[in-house]
PDB file of C-alpha atoms in Angstrom:
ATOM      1  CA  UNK A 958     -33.021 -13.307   9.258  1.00 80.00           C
ATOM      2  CA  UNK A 959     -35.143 -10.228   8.598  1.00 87.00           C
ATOM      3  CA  UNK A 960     -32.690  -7.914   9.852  1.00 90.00           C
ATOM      4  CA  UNK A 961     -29.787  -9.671   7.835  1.00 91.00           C
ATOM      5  CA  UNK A 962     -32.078  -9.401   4.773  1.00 89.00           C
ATOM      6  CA  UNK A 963     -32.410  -5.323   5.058  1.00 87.00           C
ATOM      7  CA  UNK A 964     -28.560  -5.115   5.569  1.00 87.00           C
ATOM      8  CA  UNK A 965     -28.066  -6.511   2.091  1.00 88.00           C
ATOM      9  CA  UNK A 966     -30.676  -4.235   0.861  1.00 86.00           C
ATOM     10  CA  UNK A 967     -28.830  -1.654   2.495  1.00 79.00           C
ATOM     11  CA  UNK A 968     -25.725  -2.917   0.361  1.00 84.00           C
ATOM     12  CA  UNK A 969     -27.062  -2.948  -3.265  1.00 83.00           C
ATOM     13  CA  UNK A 970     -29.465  -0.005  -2.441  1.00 82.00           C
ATOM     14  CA  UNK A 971     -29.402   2.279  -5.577  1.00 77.00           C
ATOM     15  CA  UNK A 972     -28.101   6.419  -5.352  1.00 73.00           C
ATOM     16  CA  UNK A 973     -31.175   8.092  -4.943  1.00 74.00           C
ATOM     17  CA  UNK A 974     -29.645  11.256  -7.081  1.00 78.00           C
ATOM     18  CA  UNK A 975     -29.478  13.898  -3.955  1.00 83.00           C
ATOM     19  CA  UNK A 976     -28.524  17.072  -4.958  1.00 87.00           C
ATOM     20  CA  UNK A 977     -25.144  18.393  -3.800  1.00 88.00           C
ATOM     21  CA  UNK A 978     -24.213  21.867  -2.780  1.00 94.00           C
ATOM     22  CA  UNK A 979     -26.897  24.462  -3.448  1.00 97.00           C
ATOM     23  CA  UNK A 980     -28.341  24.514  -6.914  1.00 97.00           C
ATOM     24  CA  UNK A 981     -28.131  28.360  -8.361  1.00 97.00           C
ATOM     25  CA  UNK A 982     -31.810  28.448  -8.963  1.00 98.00           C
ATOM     26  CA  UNK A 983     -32.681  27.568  -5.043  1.00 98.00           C
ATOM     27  CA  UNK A 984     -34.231  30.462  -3.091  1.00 98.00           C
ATOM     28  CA  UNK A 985     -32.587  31.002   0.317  1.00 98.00           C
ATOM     29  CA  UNK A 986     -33.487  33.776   2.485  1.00 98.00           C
ATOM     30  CA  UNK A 987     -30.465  35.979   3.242  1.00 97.00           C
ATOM     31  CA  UNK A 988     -30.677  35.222   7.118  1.00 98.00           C
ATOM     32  CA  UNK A 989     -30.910  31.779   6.953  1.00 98.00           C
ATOM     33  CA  UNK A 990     -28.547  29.313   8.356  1.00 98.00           C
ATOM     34  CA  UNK A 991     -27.119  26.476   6.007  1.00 97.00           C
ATOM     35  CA  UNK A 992     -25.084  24.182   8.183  1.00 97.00           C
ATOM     36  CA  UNK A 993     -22.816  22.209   6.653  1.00 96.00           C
ATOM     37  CA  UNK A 994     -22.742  19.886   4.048  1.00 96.00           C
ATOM     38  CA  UNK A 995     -26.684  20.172   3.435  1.00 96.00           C
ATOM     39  CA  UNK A 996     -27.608  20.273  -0.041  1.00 97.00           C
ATOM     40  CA  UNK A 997     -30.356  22.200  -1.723  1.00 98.00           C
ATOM     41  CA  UNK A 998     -31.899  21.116  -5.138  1.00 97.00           C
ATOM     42  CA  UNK A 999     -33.510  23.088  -8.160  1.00 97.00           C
ATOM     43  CA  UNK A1000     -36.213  25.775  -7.319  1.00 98.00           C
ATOM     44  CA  UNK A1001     -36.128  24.596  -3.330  1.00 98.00           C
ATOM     45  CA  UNK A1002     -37.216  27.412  -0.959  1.00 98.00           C
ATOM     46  CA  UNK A1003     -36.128  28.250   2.437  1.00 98.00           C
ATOM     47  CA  UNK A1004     -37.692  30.996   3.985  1.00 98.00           C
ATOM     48  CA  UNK A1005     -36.656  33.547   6.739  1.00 98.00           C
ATOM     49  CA  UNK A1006     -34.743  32.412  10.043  1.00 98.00           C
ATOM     50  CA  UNK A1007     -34.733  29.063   8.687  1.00 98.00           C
ATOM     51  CA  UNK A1008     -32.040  26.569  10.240  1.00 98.00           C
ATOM     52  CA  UNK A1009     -31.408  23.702   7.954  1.00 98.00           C
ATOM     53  CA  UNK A1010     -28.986  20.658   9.624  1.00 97.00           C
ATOM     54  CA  UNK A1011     -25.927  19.161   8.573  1.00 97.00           C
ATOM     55  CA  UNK A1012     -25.991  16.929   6.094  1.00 97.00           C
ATOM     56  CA  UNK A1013     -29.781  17.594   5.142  1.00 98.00           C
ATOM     57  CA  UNK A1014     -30.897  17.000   1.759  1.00 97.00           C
ATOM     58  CA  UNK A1015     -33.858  19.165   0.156  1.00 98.00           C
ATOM     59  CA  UNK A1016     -34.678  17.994  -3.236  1.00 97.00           C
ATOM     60  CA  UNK A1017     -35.857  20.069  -5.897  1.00 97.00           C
ATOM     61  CA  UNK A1018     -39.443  22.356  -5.509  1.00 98.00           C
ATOM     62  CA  UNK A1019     -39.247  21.742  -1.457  1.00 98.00           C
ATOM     63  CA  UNK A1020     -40.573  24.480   0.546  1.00 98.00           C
ATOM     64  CA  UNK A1021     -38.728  25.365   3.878  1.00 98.00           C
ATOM     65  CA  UNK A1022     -41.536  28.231   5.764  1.00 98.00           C
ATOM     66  CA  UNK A1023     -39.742  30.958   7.549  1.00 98.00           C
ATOM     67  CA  UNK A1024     -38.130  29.919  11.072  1.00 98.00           C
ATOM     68  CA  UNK A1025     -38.382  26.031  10.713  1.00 98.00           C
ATOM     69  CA  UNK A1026     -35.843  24.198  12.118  1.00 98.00           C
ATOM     70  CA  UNK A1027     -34.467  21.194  10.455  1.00 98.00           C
ATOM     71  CA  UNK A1028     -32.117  18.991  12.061  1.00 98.00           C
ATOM     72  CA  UNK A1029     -29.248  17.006  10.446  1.00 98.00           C
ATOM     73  CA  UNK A1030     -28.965  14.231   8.546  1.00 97.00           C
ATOM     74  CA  UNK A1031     -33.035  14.683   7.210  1.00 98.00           C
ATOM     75  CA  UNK A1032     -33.993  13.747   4.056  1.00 97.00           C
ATOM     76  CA  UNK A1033     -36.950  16.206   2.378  1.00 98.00           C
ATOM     77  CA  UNK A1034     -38.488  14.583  -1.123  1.00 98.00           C
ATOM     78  CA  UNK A1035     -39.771  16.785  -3.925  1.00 97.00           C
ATOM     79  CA  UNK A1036     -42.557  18.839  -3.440  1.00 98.00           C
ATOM     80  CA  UNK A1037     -42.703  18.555   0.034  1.00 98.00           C
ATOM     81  CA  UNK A1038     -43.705  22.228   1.987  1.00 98.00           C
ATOM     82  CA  UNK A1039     -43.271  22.335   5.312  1.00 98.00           C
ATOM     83  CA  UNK A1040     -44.857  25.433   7.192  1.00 98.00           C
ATOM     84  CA  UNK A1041     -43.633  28.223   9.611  1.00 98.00           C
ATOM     85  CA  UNK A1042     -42.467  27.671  12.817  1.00 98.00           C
ATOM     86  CA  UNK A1043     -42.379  23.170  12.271  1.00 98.00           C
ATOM     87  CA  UNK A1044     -39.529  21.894  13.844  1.00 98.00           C
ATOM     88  CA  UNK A1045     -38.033  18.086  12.460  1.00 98.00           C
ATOM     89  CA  UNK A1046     -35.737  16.308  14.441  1.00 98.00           C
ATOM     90  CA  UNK A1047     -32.470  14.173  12.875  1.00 98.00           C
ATOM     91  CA  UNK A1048     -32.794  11.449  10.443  1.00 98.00           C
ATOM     92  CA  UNK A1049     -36.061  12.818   9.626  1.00 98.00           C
ATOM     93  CA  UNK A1050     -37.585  11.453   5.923  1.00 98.00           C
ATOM     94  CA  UNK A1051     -40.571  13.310   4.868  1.00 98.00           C
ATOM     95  CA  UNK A1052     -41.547  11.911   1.053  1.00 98.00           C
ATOM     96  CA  UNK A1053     -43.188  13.684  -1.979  1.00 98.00           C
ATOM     97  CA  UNK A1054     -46.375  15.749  -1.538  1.00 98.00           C
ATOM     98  CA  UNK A1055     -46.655  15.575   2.180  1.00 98.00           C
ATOM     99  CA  UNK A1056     -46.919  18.642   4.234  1.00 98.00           C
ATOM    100  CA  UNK A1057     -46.024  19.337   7.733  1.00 98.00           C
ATOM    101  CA  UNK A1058     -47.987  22.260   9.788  1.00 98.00           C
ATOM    102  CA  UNK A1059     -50.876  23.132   7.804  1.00 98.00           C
ATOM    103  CA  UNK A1060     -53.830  24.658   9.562  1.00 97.00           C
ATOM    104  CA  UNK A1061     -55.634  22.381  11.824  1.00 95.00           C
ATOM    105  CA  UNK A1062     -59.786  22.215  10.977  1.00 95.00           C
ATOM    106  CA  UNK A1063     -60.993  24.701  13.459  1.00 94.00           C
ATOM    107  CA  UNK A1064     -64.053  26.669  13.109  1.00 96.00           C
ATOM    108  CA  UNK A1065     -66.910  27.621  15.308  1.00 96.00           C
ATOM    109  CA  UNK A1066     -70.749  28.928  14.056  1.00 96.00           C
ATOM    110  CA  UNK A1067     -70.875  32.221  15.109  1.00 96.00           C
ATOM    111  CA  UNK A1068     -74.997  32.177  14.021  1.00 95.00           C
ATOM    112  CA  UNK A1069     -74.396  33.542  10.537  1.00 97.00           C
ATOM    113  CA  UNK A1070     -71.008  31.380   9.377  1.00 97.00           C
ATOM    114  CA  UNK A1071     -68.230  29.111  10.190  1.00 98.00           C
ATOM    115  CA  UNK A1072     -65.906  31.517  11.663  1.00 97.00           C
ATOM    116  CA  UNK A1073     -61.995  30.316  11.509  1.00 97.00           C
ATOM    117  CA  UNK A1074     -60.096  29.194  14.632  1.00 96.00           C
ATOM    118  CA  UNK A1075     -57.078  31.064  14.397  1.00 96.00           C
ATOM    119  CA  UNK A1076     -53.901  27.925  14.596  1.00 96.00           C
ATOM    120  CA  UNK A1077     -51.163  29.982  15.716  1.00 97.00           C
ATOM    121  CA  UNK A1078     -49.199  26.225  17.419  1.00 97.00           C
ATOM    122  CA  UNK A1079     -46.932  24.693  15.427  1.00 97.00           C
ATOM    123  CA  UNK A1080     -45.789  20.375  13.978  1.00 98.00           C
ATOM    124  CA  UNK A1081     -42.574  18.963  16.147  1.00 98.00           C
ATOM    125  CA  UNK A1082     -41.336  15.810  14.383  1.00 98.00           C
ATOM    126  CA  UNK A1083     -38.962  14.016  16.269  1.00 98.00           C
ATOM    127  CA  UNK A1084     -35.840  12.103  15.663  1.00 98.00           C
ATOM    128  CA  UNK A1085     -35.970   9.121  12.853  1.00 98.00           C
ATOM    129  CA  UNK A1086     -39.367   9.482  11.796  1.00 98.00           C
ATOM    130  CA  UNK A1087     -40.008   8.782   8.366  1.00 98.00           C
ATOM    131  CA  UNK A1088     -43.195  10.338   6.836  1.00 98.00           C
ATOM    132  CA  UNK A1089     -45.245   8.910   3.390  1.00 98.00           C
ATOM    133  CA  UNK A1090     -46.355  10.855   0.341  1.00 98.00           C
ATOM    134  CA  UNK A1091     -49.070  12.894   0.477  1.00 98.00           C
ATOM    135  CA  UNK A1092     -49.521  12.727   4.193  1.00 98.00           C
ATOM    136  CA  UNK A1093     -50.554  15.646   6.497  1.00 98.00           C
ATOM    137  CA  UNK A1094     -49.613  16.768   9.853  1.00 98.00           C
ATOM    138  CA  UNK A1095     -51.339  19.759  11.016  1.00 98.00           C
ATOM    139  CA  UNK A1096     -50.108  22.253  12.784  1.00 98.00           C
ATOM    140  CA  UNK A1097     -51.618  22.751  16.872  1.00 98.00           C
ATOM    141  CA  UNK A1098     -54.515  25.074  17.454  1.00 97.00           C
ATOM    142  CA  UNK A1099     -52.565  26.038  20.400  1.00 95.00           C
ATOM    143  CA  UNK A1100     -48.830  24.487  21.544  1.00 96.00           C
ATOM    144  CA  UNK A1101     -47.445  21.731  19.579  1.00 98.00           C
ATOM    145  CA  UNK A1102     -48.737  18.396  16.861  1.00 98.00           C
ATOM    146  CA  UNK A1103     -46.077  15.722  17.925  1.00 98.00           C
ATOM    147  CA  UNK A1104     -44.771  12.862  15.922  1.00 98.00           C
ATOM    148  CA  UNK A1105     -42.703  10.845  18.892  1.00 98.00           C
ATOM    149  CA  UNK A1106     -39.041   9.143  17.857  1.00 98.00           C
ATOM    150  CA  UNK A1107     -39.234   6.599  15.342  1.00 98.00           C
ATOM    151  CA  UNK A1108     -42.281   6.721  14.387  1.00 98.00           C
ATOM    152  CA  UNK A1109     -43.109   5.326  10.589  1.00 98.00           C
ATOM    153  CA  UNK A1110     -46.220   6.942   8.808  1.00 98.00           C
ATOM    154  CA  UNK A1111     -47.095   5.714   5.211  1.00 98.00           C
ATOM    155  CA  UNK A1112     -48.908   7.291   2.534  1.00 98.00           C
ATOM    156  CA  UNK A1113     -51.735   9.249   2.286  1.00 98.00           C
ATOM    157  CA  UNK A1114     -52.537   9.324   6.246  1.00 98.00           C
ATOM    158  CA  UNK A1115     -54.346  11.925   8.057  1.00 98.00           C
ATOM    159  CA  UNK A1116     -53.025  13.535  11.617  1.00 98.00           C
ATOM    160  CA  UNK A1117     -54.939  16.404  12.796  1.00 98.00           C
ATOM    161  CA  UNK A1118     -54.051  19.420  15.192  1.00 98.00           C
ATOM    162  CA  UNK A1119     -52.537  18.919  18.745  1.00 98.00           C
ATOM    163  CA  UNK A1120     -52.431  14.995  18.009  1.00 98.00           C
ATOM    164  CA  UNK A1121     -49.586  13.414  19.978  1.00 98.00           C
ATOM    165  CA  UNK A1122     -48.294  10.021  19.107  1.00 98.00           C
ATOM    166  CA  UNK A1123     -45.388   8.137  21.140  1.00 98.00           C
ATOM    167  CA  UNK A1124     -42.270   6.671  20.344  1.00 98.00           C
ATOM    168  CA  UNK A1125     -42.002   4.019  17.411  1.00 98.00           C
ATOM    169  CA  UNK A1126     -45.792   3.856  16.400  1.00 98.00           C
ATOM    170  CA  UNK A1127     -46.580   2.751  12.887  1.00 98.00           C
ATOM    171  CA  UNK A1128     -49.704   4.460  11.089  1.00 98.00           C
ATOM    172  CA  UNK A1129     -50.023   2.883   8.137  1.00 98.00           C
ATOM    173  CA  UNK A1130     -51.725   3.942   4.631  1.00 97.00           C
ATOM    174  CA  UNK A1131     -54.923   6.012   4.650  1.00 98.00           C
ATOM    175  CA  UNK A1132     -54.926   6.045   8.403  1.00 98.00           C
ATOM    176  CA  UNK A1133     -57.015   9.065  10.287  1.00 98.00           C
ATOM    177  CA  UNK A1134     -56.664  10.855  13.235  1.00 98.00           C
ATOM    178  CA  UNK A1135     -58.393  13.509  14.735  1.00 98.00           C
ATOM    179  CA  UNK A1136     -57.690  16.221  17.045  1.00 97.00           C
ATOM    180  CA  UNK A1137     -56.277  16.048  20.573  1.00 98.00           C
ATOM    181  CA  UNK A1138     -55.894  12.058  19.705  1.00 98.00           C
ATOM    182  CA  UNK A1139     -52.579  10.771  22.356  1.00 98.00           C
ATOM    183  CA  UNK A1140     -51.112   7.852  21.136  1.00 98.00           C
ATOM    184  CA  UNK A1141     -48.659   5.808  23.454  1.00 98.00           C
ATOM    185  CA  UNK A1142     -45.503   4.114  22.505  1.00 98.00           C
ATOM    186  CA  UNK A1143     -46.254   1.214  19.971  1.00 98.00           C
ATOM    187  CA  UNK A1144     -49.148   2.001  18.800  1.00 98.00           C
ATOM    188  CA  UNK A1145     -49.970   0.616  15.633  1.00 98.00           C
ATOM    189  CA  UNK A1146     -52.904   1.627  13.383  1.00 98.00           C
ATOM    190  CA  UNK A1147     -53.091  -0.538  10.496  1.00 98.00           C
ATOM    191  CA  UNK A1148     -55.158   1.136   6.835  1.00 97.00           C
ATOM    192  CA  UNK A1149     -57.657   3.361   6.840  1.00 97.00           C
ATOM    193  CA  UNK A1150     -58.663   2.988  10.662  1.00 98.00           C
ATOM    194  CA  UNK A1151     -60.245   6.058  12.410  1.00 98.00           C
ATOM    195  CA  UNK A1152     -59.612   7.643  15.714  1.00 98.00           C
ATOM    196  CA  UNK A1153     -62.205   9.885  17.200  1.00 98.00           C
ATOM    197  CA  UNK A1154     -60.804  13.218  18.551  1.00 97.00           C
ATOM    198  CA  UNK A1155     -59.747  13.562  22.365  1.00 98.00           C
ATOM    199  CA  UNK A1156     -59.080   9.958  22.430  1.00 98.00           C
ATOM    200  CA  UNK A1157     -56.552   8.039  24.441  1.00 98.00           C
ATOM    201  CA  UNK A1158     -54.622   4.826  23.341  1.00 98.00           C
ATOM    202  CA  UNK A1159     -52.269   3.466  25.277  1.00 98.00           C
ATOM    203  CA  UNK A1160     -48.862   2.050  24.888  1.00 98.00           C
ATOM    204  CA  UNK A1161     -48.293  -1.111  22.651  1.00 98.00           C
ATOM    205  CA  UNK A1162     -52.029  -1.169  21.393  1.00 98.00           C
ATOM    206  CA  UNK A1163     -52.996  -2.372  18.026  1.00 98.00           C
ATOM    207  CA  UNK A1164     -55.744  -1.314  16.018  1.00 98.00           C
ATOM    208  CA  UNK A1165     -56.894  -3.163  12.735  1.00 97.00           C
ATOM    209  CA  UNK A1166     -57.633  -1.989   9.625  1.00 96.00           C
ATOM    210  CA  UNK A1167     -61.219  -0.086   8.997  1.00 96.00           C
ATOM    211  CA  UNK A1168     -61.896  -0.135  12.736  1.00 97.00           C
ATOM    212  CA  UNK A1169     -63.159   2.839  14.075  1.00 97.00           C
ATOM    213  CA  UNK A1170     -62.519   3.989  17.828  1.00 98.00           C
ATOM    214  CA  UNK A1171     -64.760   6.011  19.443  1.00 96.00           C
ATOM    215  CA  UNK A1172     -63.471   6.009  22.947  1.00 97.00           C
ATOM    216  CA  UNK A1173     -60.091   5.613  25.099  1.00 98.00           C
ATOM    217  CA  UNK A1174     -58.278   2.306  25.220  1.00 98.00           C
ATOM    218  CA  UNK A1175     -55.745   0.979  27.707  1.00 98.00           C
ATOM    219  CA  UNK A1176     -52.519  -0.333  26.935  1.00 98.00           C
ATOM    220  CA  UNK A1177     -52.474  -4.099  25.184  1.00 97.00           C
ATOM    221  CA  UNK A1178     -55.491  -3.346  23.609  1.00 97.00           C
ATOM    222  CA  UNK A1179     -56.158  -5.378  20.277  1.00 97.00           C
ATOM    223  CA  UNK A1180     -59.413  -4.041  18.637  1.00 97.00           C
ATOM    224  CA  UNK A1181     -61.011  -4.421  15.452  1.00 97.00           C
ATOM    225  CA  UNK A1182     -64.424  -3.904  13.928  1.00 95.00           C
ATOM    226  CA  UNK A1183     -66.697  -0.666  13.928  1.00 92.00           C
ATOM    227  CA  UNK A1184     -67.261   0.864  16.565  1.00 93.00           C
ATOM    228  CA  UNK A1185     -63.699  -0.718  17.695  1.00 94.00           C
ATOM    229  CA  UNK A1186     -63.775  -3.572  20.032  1.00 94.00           C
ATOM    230  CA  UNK A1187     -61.710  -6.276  21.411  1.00 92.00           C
ATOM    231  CA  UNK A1188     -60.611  -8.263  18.501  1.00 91.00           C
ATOM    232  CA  UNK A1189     -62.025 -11.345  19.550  1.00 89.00           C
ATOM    233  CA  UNK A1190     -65.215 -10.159  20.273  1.00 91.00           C
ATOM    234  CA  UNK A1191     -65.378  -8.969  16.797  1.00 91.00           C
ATOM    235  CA  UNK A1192     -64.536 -12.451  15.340  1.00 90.00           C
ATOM    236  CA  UNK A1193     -67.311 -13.930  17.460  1.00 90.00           C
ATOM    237  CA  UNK A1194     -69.815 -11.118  15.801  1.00 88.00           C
ATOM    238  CA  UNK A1195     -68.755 -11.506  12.210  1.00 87.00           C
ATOM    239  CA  UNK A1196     -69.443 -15.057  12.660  1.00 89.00           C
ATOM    240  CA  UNK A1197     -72.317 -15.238  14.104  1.00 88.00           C
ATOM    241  CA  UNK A1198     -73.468 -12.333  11.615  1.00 84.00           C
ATOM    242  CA  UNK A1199     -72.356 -14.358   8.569  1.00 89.00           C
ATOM    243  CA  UNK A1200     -74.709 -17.496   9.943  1.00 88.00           C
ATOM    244  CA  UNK A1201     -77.856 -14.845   9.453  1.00 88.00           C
ATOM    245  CA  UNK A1202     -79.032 -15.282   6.298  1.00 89.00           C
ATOM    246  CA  UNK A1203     -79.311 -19.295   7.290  1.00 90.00           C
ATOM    247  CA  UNK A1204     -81.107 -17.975  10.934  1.00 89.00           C
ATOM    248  CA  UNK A1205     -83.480 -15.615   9.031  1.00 90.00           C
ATOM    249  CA  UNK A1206     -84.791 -18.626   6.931  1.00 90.00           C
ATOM    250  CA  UNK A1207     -85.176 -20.638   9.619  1.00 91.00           C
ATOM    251  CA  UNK A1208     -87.355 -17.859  11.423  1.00 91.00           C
ATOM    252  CA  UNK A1209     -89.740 -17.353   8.526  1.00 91.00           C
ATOM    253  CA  UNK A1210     -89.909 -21.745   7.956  1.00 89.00           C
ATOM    254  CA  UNK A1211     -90.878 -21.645  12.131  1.00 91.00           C
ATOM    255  CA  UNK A1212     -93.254 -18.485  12.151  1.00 89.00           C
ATOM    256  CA  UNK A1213     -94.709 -20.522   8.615  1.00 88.00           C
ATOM    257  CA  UNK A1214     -95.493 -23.714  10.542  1.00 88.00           C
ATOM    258  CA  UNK A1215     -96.927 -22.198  13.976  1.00 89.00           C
ATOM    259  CA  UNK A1216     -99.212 -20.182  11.674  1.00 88.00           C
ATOM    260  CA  UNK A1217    -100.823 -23.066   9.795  1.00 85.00           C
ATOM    261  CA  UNK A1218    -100.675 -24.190  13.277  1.00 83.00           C
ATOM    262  CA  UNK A1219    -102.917 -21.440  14.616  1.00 80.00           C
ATOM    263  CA  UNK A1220    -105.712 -21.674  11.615  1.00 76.00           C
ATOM    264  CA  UNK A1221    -106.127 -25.436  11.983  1.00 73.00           C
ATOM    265  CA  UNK A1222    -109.349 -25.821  13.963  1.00 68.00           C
ATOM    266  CA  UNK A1223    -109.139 -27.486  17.580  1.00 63.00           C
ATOM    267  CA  UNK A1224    -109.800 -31.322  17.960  1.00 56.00           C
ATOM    268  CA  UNK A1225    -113.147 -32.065  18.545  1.00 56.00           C
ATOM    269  CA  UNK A1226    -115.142 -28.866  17.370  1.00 57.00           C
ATOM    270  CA  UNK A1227    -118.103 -29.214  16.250  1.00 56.00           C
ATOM    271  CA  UNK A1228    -118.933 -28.948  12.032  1.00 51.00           C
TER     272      UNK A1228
END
């Protein structure tokens, strides 16, 4: 039923207004490569050595960095700048404000000052990923940030340098995750849940919103809570933590009675 429903969407789905043909006031570097029938709006850039697909749409003010390589059929929103060296697959979406392959957070004290790791890697998104407004995707430290096939991110979610996420996860809004994070296939992070860095999660595992996971988790997993933990051992804790308040009284009635208890003088002693 769902599926029919999108079809019809797909049907009555208004023109979204994509540019057509290259718009006199785009910047293209001389030795870039336009294939054909992509289409580059008002005041787009694309830098040196870029390679833009087939049938790719830029819309006006999106930035193209020299030597990216964008494959066909991609659809880039307004204001959308996508570093150096980032490579999108096909039937890539990326929407307003995000940017693909900034510089990963990487500095080290040197004893007088954060010195900056140099992040000379690069962003790979693959094939039918779609990618939310003001999301970022940093580029690696060293080698490659990977966004696996089909993968859906939403707004305003946070993927750090030399993350790796499978096929057909789902990160959805306000989502973080830090560096060297591997996500397996599936994986679905639902708002504003936190991955520690270096942290494995394997395939089909679903984390809940707000949780926070601090350590690796095997494939299945269903974890909620903070620090993250199997989902029905959370439900167990929040009950038993909303049944305090009730407990604490009861405590401080008990300790009340067995000290009146304690200053009544023993049977039998003398006046």
């Amino acid at each position: 039923v769902r599926n029919a429903y999108i079809r019809c969407l797909e049907l009555f789905a208004p023109d979204e207004g994509a540019p057509e043909g290259i718009h006199p006031t785009a910047v293209v570097a001389p030795d870039a490569v336009l294939e054909p029938g992509c289409a580059i709006g008002a005041y787009a850039v694309v830098g040196r050595g870029a390679r833009i697909g087939a049938r790719t749409v830029l819309y006006p003010h999106a930035v193209v960095g020299d030597q990216v390589q964008i494959g066909p059929d991609c659809v880039i929103f307004p204001h959308v700048s996508i570093y150096a060296r980032s490579i999108l697959g096909a039937r890539v979406r990326i929407h307003s404000g995000a940017v693909i392959g900034a510089d990963g957070y990487g500095y080290e004290w040197d004893g007088t000052r954060h010195r900056k790791v140099p992040q000379i890697g690069r962003g790979r998104i693959c094939d039918d990923v779609e990618i939310g407004a003001n999301t970022t995707i940093d580029r690696a430290t060293a080698g490659e940030t990977i966004i696996g096939p089909g993968t859906k991110i939403d707004n305003q979610v946070q993927v750090a340098h030399n993350v790796r996420t499978g096929a057909h996860c789902l990160l959805v809004s306000q989502v973080g995750i830090a560096g060297s994070v591997e996500l397996g296939n599936g994986v679905v992070l639902a708002g504003q849940a936190g991955v520690k860095d270096h942290v494995k999660i394997g395939d089909g595992t679903q984390i809940a919103g707000r949780a926070g996971v601090w350590g690796d988790l095997p494939a299945g997993s269903r974890v909620s809570g903070h620090p993250a933990r199997p989902h029905r051992e959370e439900i167990r804790l929040q009950a038993a933590f909303a049944q305090l308040p009730a407990l604490l009284k009861r405590v401080a009635e008990l300790e009340k009675r067995l000290a009146s208890r304690e200053e009544e003088p023993e049977a039998g002693a003398s006046g």
